[in-house]
mmCIF file of C-alpha atoms and ligand atoms in Angstrom:
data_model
loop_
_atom_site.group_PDB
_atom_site.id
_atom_site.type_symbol
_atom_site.label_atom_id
_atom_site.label_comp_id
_atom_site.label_asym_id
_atom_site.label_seq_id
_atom_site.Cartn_x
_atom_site.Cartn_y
_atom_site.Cartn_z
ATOM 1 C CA UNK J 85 25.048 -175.725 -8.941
ATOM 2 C CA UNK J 86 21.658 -176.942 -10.279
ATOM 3 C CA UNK J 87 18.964 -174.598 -9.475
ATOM 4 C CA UNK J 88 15.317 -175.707 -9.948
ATOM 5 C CA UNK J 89 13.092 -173.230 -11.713
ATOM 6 C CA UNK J 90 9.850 -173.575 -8.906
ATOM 7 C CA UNK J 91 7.920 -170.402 -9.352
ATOM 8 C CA UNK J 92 7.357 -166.807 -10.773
ATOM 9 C CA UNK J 93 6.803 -163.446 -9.575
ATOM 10 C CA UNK J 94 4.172 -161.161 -11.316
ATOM 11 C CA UNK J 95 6.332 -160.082 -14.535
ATOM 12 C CA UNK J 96 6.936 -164.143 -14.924
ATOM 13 C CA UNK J 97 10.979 -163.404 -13.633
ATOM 14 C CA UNK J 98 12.093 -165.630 -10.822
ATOM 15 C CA UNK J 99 13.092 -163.930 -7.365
ATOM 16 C CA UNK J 100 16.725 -164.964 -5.829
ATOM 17 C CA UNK J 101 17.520 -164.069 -3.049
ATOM 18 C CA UNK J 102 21.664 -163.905 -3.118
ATOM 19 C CA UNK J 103 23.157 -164.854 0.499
ATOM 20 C CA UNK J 104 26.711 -162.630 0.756
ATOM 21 C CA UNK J 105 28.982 -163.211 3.682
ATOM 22 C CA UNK J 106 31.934 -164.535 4.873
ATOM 23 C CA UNK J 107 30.496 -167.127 6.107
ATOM 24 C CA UNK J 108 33.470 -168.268 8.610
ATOM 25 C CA UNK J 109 31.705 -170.236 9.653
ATOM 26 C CA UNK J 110 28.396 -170.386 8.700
ATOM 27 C CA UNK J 111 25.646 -170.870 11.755
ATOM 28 C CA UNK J 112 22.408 -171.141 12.803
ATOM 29 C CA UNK J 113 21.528 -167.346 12.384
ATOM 30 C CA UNK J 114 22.348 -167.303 8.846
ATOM 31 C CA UNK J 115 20.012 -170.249 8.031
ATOM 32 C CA UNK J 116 17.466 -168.471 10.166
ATOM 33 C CA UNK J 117 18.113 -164.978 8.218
ATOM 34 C CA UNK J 118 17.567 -167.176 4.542
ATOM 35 C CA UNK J 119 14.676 -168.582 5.343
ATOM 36 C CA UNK J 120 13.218 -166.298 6.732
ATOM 37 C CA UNK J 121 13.977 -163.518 3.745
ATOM 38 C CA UNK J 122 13.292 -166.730 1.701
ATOM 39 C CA UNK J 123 9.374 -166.361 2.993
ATOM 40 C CA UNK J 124 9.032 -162.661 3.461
ATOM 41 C CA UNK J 125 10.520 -161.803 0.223
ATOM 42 C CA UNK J 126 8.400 -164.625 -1.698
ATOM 43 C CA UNK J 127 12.497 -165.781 -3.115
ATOM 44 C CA UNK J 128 12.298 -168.882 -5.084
ATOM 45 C CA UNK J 129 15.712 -170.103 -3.591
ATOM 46 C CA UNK J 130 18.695 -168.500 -1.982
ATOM 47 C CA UNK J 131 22.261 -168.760 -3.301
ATOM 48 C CA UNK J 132 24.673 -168.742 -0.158
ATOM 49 C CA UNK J 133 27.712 -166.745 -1.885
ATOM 50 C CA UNK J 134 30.944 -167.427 0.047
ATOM 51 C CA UNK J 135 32.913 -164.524 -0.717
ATOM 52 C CA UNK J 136 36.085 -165.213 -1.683
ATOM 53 C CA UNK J 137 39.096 -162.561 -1.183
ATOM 54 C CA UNK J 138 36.696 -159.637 0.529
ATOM 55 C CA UNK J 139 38.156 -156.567 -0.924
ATOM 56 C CA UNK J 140 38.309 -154.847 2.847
ATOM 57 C CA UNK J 141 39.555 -158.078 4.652
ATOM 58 C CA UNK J 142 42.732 -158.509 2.360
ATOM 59 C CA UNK J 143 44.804 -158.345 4.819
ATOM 60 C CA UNK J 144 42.528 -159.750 8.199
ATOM 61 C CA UNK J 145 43.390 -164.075 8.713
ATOM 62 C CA UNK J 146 40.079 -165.311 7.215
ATOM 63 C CA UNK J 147 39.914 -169.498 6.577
ATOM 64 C CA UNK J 148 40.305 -170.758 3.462
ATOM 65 C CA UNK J 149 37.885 -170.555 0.605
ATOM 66 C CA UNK J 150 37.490 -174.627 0.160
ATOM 67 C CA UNK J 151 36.514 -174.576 3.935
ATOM 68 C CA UNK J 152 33.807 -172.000 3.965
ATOM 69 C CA UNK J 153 32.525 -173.175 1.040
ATOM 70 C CA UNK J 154 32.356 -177.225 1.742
ATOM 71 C CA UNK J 155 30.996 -175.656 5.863
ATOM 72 C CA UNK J 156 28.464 -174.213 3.574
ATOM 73 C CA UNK J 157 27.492 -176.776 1.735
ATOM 74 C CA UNK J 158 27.326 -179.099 4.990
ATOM 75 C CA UNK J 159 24.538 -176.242 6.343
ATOM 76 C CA UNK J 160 22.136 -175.782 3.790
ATOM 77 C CA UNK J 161 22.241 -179.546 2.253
ATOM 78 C CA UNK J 162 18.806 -180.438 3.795
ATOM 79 C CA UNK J 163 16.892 -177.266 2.431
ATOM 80 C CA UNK J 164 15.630 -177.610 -0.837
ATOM 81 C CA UNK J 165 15.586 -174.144 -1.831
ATOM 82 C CA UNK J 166 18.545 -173.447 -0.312
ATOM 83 C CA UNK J 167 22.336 -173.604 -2.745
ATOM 84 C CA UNK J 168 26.026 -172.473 -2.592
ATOM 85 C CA UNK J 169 27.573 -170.984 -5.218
ATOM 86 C CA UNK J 170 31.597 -171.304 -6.036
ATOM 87 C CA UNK J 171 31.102 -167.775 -8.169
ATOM 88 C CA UNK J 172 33.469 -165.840 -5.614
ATOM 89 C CA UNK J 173 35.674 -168.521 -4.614
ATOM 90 C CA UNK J 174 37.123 -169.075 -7.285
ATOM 91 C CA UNK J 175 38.307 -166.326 -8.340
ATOM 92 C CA UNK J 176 41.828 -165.458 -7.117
ATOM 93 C CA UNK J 177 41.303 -161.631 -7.195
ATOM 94 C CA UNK J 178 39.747 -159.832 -4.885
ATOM 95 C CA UNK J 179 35.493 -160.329 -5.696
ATOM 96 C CA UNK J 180 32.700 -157.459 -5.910
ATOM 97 C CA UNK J 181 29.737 -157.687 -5.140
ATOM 98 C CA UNK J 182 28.635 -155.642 -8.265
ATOM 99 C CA UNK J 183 30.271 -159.075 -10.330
ATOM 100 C CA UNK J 184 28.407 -161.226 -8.469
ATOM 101 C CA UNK J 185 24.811 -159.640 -8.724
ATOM 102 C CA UNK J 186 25.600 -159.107 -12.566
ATOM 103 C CA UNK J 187 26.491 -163.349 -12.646
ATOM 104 C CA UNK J 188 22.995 -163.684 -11.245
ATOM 105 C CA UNK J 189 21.150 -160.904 -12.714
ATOM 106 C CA UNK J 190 21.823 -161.684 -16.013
ATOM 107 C CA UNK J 191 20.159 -165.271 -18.361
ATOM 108 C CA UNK J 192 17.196 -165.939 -20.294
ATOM 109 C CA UNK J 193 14.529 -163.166 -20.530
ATOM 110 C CA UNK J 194 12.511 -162.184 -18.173
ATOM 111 C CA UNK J 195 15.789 -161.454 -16.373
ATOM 112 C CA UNK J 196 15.570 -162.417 -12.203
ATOM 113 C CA UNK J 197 14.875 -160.458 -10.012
ATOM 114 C CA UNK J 198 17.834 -160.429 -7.256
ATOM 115 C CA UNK J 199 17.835 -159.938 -3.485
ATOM 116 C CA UNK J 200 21.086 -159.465 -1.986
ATOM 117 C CA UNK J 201 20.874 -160.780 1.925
ATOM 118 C CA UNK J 202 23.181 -159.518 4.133
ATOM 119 C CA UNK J 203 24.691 -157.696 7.649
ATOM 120 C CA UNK J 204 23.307 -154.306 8.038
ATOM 121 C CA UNK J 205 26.810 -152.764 8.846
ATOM 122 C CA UNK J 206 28.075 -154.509 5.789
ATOM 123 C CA UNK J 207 25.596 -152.767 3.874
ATOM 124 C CA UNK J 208 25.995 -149.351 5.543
ATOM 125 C CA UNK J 209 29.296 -149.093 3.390
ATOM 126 C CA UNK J 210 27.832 -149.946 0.262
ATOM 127 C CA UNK J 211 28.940 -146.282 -0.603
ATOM 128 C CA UNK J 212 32.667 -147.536 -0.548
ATOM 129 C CA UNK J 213 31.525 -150.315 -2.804
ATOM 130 C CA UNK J 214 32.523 -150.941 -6.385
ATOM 131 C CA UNK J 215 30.313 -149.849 -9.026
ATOM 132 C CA UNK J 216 27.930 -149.024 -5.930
ATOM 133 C CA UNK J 217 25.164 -146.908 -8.548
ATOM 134 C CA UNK J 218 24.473 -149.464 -10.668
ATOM 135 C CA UNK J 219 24.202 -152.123 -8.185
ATOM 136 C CA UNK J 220 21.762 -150.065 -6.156
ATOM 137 C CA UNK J 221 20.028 -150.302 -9.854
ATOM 138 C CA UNK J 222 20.427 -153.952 -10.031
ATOM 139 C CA UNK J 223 19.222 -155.390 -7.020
ATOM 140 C CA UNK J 224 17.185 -154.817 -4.151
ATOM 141 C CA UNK J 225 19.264 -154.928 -0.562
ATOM 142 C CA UNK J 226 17.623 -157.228 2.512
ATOM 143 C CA UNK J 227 19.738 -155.763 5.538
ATOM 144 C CA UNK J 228 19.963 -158.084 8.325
ATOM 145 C CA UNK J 229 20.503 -156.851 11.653
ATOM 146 C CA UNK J 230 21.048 -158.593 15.141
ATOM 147 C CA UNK J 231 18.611 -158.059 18.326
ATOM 148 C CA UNK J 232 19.657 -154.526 19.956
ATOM 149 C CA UNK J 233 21.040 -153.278 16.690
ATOM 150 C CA UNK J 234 19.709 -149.574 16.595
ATOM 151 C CA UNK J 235 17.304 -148.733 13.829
ATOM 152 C CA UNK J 236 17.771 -145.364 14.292
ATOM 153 C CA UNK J 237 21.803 -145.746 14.078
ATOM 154 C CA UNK J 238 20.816 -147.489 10.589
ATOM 155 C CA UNK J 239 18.708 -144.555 9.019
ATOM 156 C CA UNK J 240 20.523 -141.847 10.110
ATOM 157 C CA UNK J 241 23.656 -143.397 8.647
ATOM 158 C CA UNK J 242 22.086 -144.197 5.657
ATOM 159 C CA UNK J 243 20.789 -140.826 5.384
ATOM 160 C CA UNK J 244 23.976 -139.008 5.497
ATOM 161 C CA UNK J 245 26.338 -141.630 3.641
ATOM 162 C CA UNK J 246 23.587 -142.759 0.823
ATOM 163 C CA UNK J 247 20.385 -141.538 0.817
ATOM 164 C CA UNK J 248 19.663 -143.211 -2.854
ATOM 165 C CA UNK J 249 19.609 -146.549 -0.324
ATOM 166 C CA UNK J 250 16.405 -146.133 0.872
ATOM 167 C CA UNK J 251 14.632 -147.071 -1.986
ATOM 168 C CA UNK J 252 15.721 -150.593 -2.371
ATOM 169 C CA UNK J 253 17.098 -151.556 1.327
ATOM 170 C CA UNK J 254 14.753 -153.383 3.878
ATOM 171 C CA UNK J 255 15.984 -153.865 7.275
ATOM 172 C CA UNK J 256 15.245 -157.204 8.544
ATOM 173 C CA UNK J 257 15.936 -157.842 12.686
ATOM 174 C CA UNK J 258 16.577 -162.037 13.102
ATOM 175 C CA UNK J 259 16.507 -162.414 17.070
ATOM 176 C CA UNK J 260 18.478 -165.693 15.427
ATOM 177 C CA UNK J 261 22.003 -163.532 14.565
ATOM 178 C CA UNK J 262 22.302 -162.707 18.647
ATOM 179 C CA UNK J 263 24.685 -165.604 17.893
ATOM 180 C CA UNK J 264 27.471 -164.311 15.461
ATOM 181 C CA UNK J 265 30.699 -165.930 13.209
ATOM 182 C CA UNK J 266 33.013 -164.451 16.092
ATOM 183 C CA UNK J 267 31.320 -165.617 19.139
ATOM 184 C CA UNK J 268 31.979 -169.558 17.245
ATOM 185 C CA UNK J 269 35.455 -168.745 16.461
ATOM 186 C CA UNK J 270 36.026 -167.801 20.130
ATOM 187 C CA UNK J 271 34.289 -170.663 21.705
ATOM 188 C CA UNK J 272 36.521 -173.022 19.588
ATOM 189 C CA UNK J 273 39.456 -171.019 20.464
ATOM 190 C CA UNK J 274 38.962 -171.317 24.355
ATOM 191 C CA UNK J 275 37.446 -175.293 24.026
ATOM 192 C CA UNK J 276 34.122 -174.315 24.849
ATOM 193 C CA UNK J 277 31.208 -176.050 22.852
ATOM 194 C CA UNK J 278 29.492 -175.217 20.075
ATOM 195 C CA UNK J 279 26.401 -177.084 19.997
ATOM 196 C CA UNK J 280 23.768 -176.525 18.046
ATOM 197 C CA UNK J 281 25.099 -172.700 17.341
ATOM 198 C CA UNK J 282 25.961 -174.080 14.010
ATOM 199 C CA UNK J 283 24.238 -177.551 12.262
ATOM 200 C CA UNK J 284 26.054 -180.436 13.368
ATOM 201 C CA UNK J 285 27.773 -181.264 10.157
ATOM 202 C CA UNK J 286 29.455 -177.804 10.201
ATOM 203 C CA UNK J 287 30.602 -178.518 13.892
ATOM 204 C CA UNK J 288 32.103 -181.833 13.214
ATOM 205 C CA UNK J 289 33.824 -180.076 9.820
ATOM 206 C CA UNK J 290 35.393 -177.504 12.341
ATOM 207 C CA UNK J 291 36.997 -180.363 15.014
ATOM 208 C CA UNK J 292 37.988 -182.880 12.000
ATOM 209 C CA UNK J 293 40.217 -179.943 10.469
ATOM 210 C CA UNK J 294 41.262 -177.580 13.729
ATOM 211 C CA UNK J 295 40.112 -175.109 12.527
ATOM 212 C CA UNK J 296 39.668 -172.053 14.886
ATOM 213 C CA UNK J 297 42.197 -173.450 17.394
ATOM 214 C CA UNK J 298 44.443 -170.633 18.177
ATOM 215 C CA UNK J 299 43.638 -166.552 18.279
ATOM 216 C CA UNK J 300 43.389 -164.223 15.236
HETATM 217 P P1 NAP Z 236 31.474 -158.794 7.641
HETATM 218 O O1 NAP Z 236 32.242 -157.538 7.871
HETATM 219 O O2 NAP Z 236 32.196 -160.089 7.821
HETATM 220 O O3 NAP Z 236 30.161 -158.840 8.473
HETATM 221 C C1 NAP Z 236 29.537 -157.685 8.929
HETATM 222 C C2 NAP Z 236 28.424 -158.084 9.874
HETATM 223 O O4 NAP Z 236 27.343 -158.636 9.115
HETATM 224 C C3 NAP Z 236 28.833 -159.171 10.874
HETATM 225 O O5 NAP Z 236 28.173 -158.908 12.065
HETATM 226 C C4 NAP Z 236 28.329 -160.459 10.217
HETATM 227 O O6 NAP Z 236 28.004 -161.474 11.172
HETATM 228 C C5 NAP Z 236 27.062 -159.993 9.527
HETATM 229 N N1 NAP Z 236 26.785 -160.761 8.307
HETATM 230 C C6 NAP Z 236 27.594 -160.953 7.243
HETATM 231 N N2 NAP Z 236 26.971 -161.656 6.286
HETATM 232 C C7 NAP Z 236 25.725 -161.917 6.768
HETATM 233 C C8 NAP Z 236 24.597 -162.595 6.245
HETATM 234 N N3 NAP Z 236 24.605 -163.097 5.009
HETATM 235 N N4 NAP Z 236 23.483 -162.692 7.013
HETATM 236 C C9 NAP Z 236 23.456 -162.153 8.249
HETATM 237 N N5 NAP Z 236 24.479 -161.482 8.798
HETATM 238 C C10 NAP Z 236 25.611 -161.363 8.076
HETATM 239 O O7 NAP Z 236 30.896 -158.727 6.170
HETATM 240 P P2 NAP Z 236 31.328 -159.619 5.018
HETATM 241 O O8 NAP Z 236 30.783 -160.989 5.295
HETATM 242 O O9 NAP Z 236 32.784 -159.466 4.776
HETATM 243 O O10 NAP Z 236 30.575 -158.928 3.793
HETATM 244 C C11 NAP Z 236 29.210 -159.084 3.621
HETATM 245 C C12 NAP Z 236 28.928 -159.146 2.111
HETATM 246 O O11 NAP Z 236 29.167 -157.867 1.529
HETATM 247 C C13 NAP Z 236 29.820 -160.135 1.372
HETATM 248 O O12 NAP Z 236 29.064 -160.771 0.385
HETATM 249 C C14 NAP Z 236 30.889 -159.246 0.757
HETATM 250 O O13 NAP Z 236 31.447 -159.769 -0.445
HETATM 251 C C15 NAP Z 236 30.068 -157.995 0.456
HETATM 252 N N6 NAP Z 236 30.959 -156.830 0.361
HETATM 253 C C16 NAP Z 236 31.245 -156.363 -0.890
HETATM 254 C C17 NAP Z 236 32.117 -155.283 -1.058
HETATM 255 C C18 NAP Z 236 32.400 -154.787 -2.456
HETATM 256 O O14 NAP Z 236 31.813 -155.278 -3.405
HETATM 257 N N7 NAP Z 236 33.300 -153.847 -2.590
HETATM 258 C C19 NAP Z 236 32.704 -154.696 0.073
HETATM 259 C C20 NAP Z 236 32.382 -155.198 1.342
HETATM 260 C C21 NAP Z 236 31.512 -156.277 1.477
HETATM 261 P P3 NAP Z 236 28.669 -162.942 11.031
HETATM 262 O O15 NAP Z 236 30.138 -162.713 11.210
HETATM 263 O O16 NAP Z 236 28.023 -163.725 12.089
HETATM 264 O O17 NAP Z 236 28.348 -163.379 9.631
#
């Protein structure tokens, strides 16, 4: 991955913004969601992080590493400041998201400053999370939620579960996400089109290897 050094925040340490998901497959709301945390958050690029075993979805029929990660690659190839990393993929071993920040956290002084990006209810369990202390240290959290998604839901779970959170999450709402990973999966399932839900690449990807054919 060859990541261009374009500018500096105030203590002269680049901002990355670190894109976490399954990413099965990728769409048009999660491009929206980078780019938009790309220009809020003043990143300097975004990693898109395919995760590779999730630690909760050991046991849930998720595609194949290589294929979220080359769908990936398709989505983002026309945004400069936008990469994919292989960090999680390939390991074999379930990944944490505590390894991952660390992998991008750490280099040449002044060390980067890292945003993680990703689903609000993913980051409502950062409680159950390895190592879930430090990484509150390490990083600041963008929560992304969808249109409808209740704010108040958010806090008050926040609140009770991990109230050392609200110091370093910001909730984000992308009117973008109303389209989601499992509305795609479904549409392929019952031969209904996907059009311009996910960048054309990506859709061609998904009918050249059947993927999403049959239930889950
Ligand atoms: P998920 O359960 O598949 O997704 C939860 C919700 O968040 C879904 O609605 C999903 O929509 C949305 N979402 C996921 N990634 C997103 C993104 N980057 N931008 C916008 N919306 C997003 O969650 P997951 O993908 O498995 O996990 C999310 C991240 O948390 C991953 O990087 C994972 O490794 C990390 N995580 C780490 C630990 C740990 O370290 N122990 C545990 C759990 C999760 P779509 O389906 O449309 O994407």
């Amino acid at each position: 991955m060859l990541l261009a050094a374009t500018k500096k925040n105030k203590t002269g340490s680049l901002n990355i913004g670190v894109m976490g998901g399954t990413f099965d497959p990728i769409h048009m709301g999660h491009l929206v969601t980078a780019e938009e945390a790309r220009q809020q958050f003043d990143l300097d690029y975004v990693v898109f992080v395919p995760a590779g075993v999730p630690p909760h979805k050991e046991k849930e029929a998720i595609s194949l590493p290589e294929h979220r990660y080359l769908m990936t690659s398709l989505a983002v190839m026309s945004n400069p400041s936008f990469f994919v990393s292989r960090v999680e993929i390939d390991q074999e071993a379930p990944t944490y998201t505590i390894d991952t920040v660390r992998h991008f956290s750490c280099g040449k002084e002044p060390q980067p400053e890292v945003f993680f990006i990703t689903g609000a209810d993913a980051i409502l369990e950062i409680f159950t999370w390895k190592d879930y202390e430090e990484l509150l240290r390490l990083c600041t959290f963008i929560a992304v939620s969808r249109p409808g998604y209740s704010l108040d839901h958010f806090h008050e779970t926040m609140e009770r579960t991990c109230p050392e959170m609200r110091h370093n999450v910001h909730l984000l709402e992308i009117p973008a996400l109303a389209v989601s990973s499992t509305f795609i999966r479904e549409r392929v399932t019952l031969s209904k089109t996907i059009k311009y839900l996910t960048p054309e690449p990506v859709e061609q990807y998904i009918k050249k290897h059947e993927l999403y054919l049959t239930d889950r």
